[in-house]
Steps between C-alpha positions, in 0.01 A plus 500: 500500500834369384842498662744657259813483713604397850830520686630562853427875477139488383262394232335647194136422427285564198145597604183579314346836588222313679752312715690821573186688609389199706828516694463875558144448621605217730772710659256786543240275665758356739607851597138603558379192686790359702580676827849642550583269790440184295592618151847348477389169649203462265646649183867407536650846454504820703218747434754764387632262236146433371425874487818564300426208267145624438634847427757370251244277330249787483763719336563225244125461443468866403732429209278224359 
């Protein structure tokens, strides 16, 4: 993984396919294993955000 760009609005990373799929799998596992009531505390983002992120990443993965 390499940081390509970073500023106040966000960052751009360069990932290998293995790193990308590892992140998708990690998000999926968190969604499956962490209870709703503790999700944000343990993961650091709301469950809805993680669901949307997984969906976006899965869409991107279909193009690989």
